[in-house]
PDB file of C-alpha atoms in Angstrom:
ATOM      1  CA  UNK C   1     150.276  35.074   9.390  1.00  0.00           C
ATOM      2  CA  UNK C   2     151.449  35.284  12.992  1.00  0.00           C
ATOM      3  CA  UNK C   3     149.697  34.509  16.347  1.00  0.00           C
ATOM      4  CA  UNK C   4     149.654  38.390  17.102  1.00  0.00           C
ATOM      5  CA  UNK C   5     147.509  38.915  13.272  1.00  0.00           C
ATOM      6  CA  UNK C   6     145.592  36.252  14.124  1.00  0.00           C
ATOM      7  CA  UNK C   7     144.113  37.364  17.620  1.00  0.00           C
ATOM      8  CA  UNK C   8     143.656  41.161  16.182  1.00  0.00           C
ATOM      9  CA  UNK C   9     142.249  40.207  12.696  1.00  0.00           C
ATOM     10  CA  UNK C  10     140.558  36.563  13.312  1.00  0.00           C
ATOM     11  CA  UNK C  11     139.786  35.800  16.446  1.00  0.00           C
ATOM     12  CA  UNK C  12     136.927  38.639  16.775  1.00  0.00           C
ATOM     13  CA  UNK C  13     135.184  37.035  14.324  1.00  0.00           C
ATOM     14  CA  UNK C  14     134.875  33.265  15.755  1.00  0.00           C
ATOM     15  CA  UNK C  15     132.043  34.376  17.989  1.00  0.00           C
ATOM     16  CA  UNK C  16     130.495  31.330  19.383  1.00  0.00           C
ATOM     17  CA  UNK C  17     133.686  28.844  19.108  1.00  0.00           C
ATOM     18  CA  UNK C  18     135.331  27.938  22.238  1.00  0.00           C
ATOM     19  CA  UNK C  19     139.175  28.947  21.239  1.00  0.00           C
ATOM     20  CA  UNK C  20     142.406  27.488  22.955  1.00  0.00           C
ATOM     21  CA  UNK C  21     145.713  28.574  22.634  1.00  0.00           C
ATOM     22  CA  UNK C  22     148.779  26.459  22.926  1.00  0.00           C
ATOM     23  CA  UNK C  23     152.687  26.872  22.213  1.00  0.00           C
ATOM     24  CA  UNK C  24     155.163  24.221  21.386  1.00  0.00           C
ATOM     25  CA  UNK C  25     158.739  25.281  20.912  1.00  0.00           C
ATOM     26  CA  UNK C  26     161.467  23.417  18.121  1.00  0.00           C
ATOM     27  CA  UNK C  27     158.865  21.917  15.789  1.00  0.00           C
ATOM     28  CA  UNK C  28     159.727  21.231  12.509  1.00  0.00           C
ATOM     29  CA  UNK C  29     158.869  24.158  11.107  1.00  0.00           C
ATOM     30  CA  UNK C  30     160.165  26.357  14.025  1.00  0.00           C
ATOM     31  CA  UNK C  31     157.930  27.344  17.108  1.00  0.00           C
ATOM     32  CA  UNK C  32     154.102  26.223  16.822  1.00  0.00           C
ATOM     33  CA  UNK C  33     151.448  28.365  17.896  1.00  0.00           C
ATOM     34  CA  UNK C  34     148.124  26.097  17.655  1.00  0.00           C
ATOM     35  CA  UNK C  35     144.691  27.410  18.139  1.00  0.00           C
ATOM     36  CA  UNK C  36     142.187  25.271  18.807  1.00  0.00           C
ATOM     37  CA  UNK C  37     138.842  25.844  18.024  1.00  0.00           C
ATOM     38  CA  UNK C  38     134.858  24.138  18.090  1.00  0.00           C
ATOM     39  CA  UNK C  39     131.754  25.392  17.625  1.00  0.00           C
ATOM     40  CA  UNK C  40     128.890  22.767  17.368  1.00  0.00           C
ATOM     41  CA  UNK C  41     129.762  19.768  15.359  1.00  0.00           C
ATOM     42  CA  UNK C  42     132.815  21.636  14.008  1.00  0.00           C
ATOM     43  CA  UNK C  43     136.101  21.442  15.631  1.00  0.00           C
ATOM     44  CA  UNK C  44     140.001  21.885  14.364  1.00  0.00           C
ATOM     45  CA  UNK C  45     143.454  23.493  14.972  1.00  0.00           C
ATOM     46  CA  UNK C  46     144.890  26.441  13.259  1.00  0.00           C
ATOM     47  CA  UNK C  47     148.799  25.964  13.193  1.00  0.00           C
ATOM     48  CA  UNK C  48     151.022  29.091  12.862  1.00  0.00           C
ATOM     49  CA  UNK C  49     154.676  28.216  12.649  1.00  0.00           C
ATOM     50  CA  UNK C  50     157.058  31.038  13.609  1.00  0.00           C
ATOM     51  CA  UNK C  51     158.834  29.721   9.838  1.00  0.00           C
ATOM     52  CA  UNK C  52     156.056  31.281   8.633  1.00  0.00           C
ATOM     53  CA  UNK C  53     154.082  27.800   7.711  1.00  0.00           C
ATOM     54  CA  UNK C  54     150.615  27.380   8.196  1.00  0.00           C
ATOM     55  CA  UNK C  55     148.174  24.739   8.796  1.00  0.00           C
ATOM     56  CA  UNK C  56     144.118  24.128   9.423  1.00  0.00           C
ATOM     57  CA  UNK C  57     142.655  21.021  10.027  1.00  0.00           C
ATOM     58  CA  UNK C  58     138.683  21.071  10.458  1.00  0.00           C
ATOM     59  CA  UNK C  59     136.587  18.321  10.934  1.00  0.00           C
ATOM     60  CA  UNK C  60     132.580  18.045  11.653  1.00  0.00           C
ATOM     61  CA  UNK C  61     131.045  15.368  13.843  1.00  0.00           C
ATOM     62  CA  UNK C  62     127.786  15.320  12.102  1.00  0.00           C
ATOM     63  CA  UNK C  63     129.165  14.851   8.736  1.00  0.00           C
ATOM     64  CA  UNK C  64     131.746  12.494  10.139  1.00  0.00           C
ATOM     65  CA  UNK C  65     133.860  14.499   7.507  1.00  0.00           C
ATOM     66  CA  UNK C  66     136.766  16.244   7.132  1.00  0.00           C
ATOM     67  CA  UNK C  67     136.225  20.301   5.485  1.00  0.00           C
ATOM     68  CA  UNK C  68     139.723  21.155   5.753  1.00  0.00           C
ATOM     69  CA  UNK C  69     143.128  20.287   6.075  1.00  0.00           C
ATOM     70  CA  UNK C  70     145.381  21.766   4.341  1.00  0.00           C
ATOM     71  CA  UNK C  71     149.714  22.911   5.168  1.00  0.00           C
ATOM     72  CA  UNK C  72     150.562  25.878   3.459  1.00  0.00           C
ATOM     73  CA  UNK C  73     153.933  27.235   3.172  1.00  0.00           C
ATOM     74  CA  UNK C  74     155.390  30.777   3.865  1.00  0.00           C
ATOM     75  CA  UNK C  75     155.445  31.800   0.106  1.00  0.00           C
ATOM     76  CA  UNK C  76     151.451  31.054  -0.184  1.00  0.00           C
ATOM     77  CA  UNK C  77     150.201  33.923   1.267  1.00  0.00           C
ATOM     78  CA  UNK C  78     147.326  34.135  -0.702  1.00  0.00           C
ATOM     79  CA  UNK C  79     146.296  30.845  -0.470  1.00  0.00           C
ATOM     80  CA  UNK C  80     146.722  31.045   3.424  1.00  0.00           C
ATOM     81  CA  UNK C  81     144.108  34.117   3.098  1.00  0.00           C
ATOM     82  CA  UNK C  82     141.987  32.367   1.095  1.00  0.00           C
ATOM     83  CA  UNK C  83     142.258  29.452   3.482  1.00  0.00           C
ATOM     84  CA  UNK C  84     141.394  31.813   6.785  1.00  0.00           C
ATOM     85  CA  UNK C  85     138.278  32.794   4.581  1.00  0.00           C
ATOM     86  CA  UNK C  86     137.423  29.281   4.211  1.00  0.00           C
ATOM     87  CA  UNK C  87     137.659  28.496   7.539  1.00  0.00           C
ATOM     88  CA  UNK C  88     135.171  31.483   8.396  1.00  0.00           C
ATOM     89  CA  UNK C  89     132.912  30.217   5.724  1.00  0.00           C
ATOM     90  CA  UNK C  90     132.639  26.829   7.108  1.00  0.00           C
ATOM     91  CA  UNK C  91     132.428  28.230  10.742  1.00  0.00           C
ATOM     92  CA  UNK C  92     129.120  29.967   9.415  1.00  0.00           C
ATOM     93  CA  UNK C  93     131.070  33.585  10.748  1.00  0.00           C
ATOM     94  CA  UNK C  94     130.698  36.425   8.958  1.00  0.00           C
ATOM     95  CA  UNK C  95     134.397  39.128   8.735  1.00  0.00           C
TER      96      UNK C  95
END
């Protein structure tokens, strides 16, 4: 997944989460894209790596928990779906 795949096919879903988008350039995984996101209690990055890594890190206040965090690399594709649709789950969104 890529920042451009993200914006078209996830964003439009995370209705009601405040969303914040930052670049970083030379990471270790290559250039970071990092979307930040909260909604209520709920609150975490999405890391995109231009490498093709990705990363999600959510964490709820209320719970004083932590629901994800998880750093996938570019040959799980289908656990970095599955991971997007977790994400959504725990956001309470609906794709």
């Amino acid at each position: 997944m890529n920042i451009d795949i993200f914006k078209a096919e996830i964003a439009p879903y995370l209705t009601g989460c405040e969303l914040q988008y930052r670049s970083f350039s030379n990471g270790d995984f290559g250039d970071l894209e990092r979307i930040e996101f909260e909604k209520g209690d709920k609150f975490g990055t999405v890391d995109l790596w231009s490498t093709g890594w990705m990363g999600v890190d959510v964490y709820d206040s209320a719970l004083e928990a932590q629901l994800i965090n998880i750093l996938l690399g570019p040959d799980e594709l289908e656990q970095q779906n599955k991971t997007i649709e977790d994400l959504l789950r725990v956001l309470e969104v609906n794709k």
